[in-house]
Amino acid sequence: MTPGAATNGHALRTRTSELLRFATAGSVDDGKSTLIGRLLHDSKAILEDQLEHVIRTSERRGDGYVNLALLTDGLRAEREQGITIDVAYRYFQTPRRKFVIADTPGHEQYTRNMVTGASTADVSIILVDARKGVIEQTRRHAYIASLLRIPHLVVCVNKMDLVEYDEAVFEQIVEELTDWTARLDISDISFIPISALHGDNVVERSLQMAWYDGPPLLYHLEHVVIAPDRNLTDIRFPVQWVIRPNSEEHHDYRGYAGQVAGGVLHPGDEVMVLPSGQRTRVSAIDTFKGSVDSAFPDMSVTVRVEDELDISRGDMLVEPDDPPAAARELEAMVCWMGSDPLRPGARLVIKHTTRTTRARLEDLDYRVDVNTLEHLPADELALNEIGRVRIRTGSPLIVDPYARNRTTGSFILIDEATNDTVAAGMVLAAR
Amino acid sequence: MNPLHYELSHLETLEAEAIHIFREVAAEFERPVLLFSGGKDSLVLLRLAEKAFRPGRFPFPIMHVDTGHNFPEVLEFRDRLIAELGERLIVASVQESIDRGRVVEETGPRASRNRLQIVTLLDAIAEHGFDAAFGGARRDEERARAKERVFSFRDDFGQWEPKRQRPEIWSLYNGRIRKGEHVRVFPLSNWTELDVWQYIAQERLEVPSIYYAHTRQVFERDGMLYALSPHVQLIEGEEPFEASVRYRTVGDMTCTGAVRSLATTLPEVVSEIAATRVTERGETRADDRVTEAAMEDRKREGYF
Ligand SMILES: Nc1nc2c(ncn2[C@@H]2O[C@H](COP(=O)(O)OP(=O)(O)O)[C@@H](O)[C@H]2O)c(=O)[nH]1
């Protein structure tokens, strides 16, 4: 099957295709850019002018072949230095799915970039150079993927052509990484032997590795089941914006607009409003096209309730039987992205769902050595370090553990002096 | 959507994400504005704003930077559409910037007001005190845009500095700025050209007539077809002729090229786009072709 070509005839009929976000990680020269270039090229997402540009640049650089890696290079600074400096996004589509790739470089700033690119990913792809095997960065990438709870991990063992497509080399890597990931919280992991340069097992099945009976990478990405990864059990609806038209036609209209973060809402459902704790019932779920029978993650809708309550941005409609905590003390894992280190006592701003408030770092429990998973005592967290902290907030936040809900369990920290985003946080427990 | 499996299609997912972005900006900024070009992306933006805020009104005005070199079809379309929406329109005029001496008109056959509009835009943002401006840019358009954030931070000169952009994690956007700074917000960041057309078809949005094949007087320059208009001087050897064309983007008459096409209906246009082998900017925008890093340079200066 040629995915891109098949799209052509059915451009208007691809509506039922799902969106899948994946992030790629690997250390420099593992072949990440080549792999992405190969996926884009073989799925026909590359247009002529882009390809022409790549051919011309390859010639000028004297690469000696069409360097597909050039497809993913972006800014001038990178072109000059020959490196990727940030997270870049790419898109391609097959009849089954539309793909969003967050391409995160493996060098300096790797943690910050990987966390940024992978935070919303359904799938994380980690590249391993078959000749080098599992290295420190492979373990680090697997750890970050598990920390962010990316539901599916795919390890691509690349450059198989350079090890004579040898099954034993592949098996050795599978075994080693399986041991390591057993210590992590990863629910789904797959291994695929590939050659990004030659296209083996990327889009087309490899003729060189008959011993591998799994699917090629693209097939895997098209078929991995992602819908159940969301929390459909516990209603979580953070209110973003209150719609009050005050017009003649809609005189009494009062709707709470937001994006569903968990559970399935129906008209008639009882909900609790946090932090007030009041209860009411959903009277209608509105969209621009009219009212709907249900709303589930990640729909953006407008909810109306039966009672006249004082509900505003930052409040959350939740399941009354099992509500989240309205908490001012959080225990969390944070990835520090600020250039100055984080120390206990630091005063910051925290943004969590639709609420923003002040925060103080009470305690730094430990720092994680991302290569060994060891917990090390620490009095500060430097750029790109990950640690466990205790935070006290200025007003209550309505939080779940991140393991339960990636939206209501995550937050960012902002430096008030520079307005920079300096940390990504994942809640472990709240009081 | 499939109610049994609680799944969203890719367009529904993109739509929900964009609505979320609109509402975040409305809630967190004091004076947002929606930049409207009349092009298909800004039409999609308007529909998404309706989805985010109806039955309420938009909590921001709509602004068009009028270069004076627009396609007349697009201006007529703009006025009708905004009247139907019942929203507020601000027009910032490049001609006024020229008259006031803020910018100097380029001359010669390749003169364009494309660069001048940066000044008009930044002046208007400062004059009205806008702190957030929605734009229709997409990351798939051009290589410099692949790394663009949804909230693209601009300093008090309106400049974009790729290294100073903030990490965007989950959907927790950080919109904190100082006085004089502003943020460009791109709700369509994750959309592709095909997504935009599929959405236009799904929503049955009306688009300016120049997006459909029509007969017009054109001439060829640098391998592209341009409309004959009072704003363009012909160079020797350029012979106008009649052709059936449509536009893939809507910019100025001076720098937007047309493609030969017979597609007169939306499904025909979408099929052509799906089968196309050239990016829309590579094919039809002279402004991006000047240097390899053309777009990046203009972005740094404060372009959309
Ligand atoms: N032999 C072989 N070389 C590869 C393969 N994949 C990538 N390379 C080469 O490895 C080098 C680094 O690849 P690149 O994609 O730039 O790596 P990145 O730094 O991870 O993006 C380039 O010279 C590629 O041509 C492969 O599957 N086989």
PDB file of N, CA and C in Angstrom, chain A residues 3 22 50 65 99 119 126 133 147 150 154 184 186 213 282 288 296-297 311 316 390 413 422:
ATOM      1  N   PRO A   3       0.585   4.809   1.156  1.00  0.00           N
ATOM      2  CA  PRO A   3      -0.384   5.569   1.940  1.00  0.00           C
ATOM      3  C   PRO A   3      -0.721   6.931   1.330  1.00  0.00           C
ATOM      4  N   PHE A  22       3.284  11.670  17.914  1.00  0.00           N
ATOM      5  CA  PHE A  22       4.428  10.936  18.439  1.00  0.00           C
ATOM      6  C   PHE A  22       5.672  11.802  18.511  1.00  0.00           C
ATOM      7  N   GLN A  50      10.116  20.778  -1.921  1.00  0.00           N
ATOM      8  CA  GLN A  50      10.897  20.431  -0.733  1.00  0.00           C
ATOM      9  C   GLN A  50      11.989  19.427  -1.079  1.00  0.00           C
ATOM     10  N   TYR A  65      24.554  11.519  -1.651  1.00  0.00           N
ATOM     11  CA  TYR A  65      23.266  10.833  -1.787  1.00  0.00           C
ATOM     12  C   TYR A  65      22.204  11.848  -1.398  1.00  0.00           C
ATOM     13  N   PHE A  99      -0.694  12.214  11.368  1.00  0.00           N
ATOM     14  CA  PHE A  99       0.384  12.141  12.347  1.00  0.00           C
ATOM     15  C   PHE A  99       0.998  13.508  12.613  1.00  0.00           C
ATOM     16  N   SER A 119       5.320  15.791  25.862  1.00  0.00           N
ATOM     17  CA  SER A 119       4.286  15.938  26.896  1.00  0.00           C
ATOM     18  C   SER A 119       2.906  15.520  26.410  1.00  0.00           C
ATOM     19  N   ILE A 126      12.078   5.784  20.303  1.00  0.00           N
ATOM     20  CA  ILE A 126      13.464   5.952  20.722  1.00  0.00           C
ATOM     21  C   ILE A 126      14.362   5.230  19.725  1.00  0.00           C
ATOM     22  N   GLY A 133      24.440  -0.171  20.437  1.00  0.00           N
ATOM     23  CA  GLY A 133      23.598  -0.804  21.440  1.00  0.00           C
ATOM     24  C   GLY A 133      23.017   0.205  22.410  1.00  0.00           C
ATOM     25  N   LEU A 147       8.290   8.707  32.780  1.00  0.00           N
ATOM     26  CA  LEU A 147       7.935   9.788  33.707  1.00  0.00           C
ATOM     27  C   LEU A 147       6.735  10.573  33.168  1.00  0.00           C
ATOM     28  N   ILE A 150       3.987   8.451  28.645  1.00  0.00           N
ATOM     29  CA  ILE A 150       3.605   8.300  27.244  1.00  0.00           C
ATOM     30  C   ILE A 150       3.142   6.854  27.123  1.00  0.00           C
ATOM     31  N   VAL A 154       8.131   2.850  21.397  1.00  0.00           N
ATOM     32  CA  VAL A 154       8.631   2.035  20.292  1.00  0.00           C
ATOM     33  C   VAL A 154      10.138   2.253  20.203  1.00  0.00           C
ATOM     34  N   LEU A 184      10.870   0.512  35.106  1.00  0.00           N
ATOM     35  CA  LEU A 184      10.105   1.731  34.860  1.00  0.00           C
ATOM     36  C   LEU A 184       8.628   1.395  34.753  1.00  0.00           C
ATOM     37  N   ILE A 186       6.179   1.396  32.311  1.00  0.00           N
ATOM     38  CA  ILE A 186       5.855   1.495  30.883  1.00  0.00           C
ATOM     39  C   ILE A 186       4.893   0.368  30.549  1.00  0.00           C
ATOM     40  N   ASP A 213       9.167 -10.868  12.610  1.00  0.00           N
ATOM     41  CA  ASP A 213       7.803 -11.098  12.152  1.00  0.00           C
ATOM     42  C   ASP A 213       6.817 -10.008  12.587  1.00  0.00           C
ATOM     43  N   VAL A 282     -25.994  18.741  35.121  1.00  0.00           N
ATOM     44  CA  VAL A 282     -25.769  19.274  33.778  1.00  0.00           C
ATOM     45  C   VAL A 282     -27.133  19.405  33.100  1.00  0.00           C
ATOM     46  N   PHE A 288     -21.323  24.832  18.844  1.00  0.00           N
ATOM     47  CA  PHE A 288     -21.786  25.799  17.847  1.00  0.00           C
ATOM     48  C   PHE A 288     -22.870  25.194  16.970  1.00  0.00           C
ATOM     49  N   PHE A 296     -16.707  14.128  25.852  1.00  0.00           N
ATOM     50  CA  PHE A 296     -15.625  13.292  26.382  1.00  0.00           C
ATOM     51  C   PHE A 296     -14.303  13.932  25.994  1.00  0.00           C
ATOM     52  N   PRO A 297     -13.199  13.453  26.564  1.00  0.00           N
ATOM     53  CA  PRO A 297     -11.910  14.068  26.234  1.00  0.00           C
ATOM     54  C   PRO A 297     -11.630  13.905  24.736  1.00  0.00           C
ATOM     55  N   ILE A 311     -19.965  30.242  39.272  1.00  0.00           N
ATOM     56  CA  ILE A 311     -18.870  29.419  38.736  1.00  0.00           C
ATOM     57  C   ILE A 311     -18.041  30.290  37.811  1.00  0.00           C
ATOM     58  N   MET A 316     -13.709  23.783  38.606  1.00  0.00           N
ATOM     59  CA  MET A 316     -13.772  22.541  37.838  1.00  0.00           C
ATOM     60  C   MET A 316     -15.063  21.795  38.166  1.00  0.00           C
ATOM     61  N   ARG A 390       8.274  19.354  47.076  1.00  0.00           N
ATOM     62  CA  ARG A 390       7.018  19.702  47.746  1.00  0.00           C
ATOM     63  C   ARG A 390       6.752  21.173  47.503  1.00  0.00           C
ATOM     64  N   LEU A 413       5.676  25.737  35.997  1.00  0.00           N
ATOM     65  CA  LEU A 413       6.091  26.810  36.900  1.00  0.00           C
ATOM     66  C   LEU A 413       6.664  27.937  36.055  1.00  0.00           C
ATOM     67  N   VAL A 422       9.696  27.741  33.556  1.00  0.00           N
ATOM     68  CA  VAL A 422      10.944  27.179  34.073  1.00  0.00           C
ATOM     69  C   VAL A 422      10.821  25.730  34.537  1.00  0.00           C
TER      70      VAL A 422
END
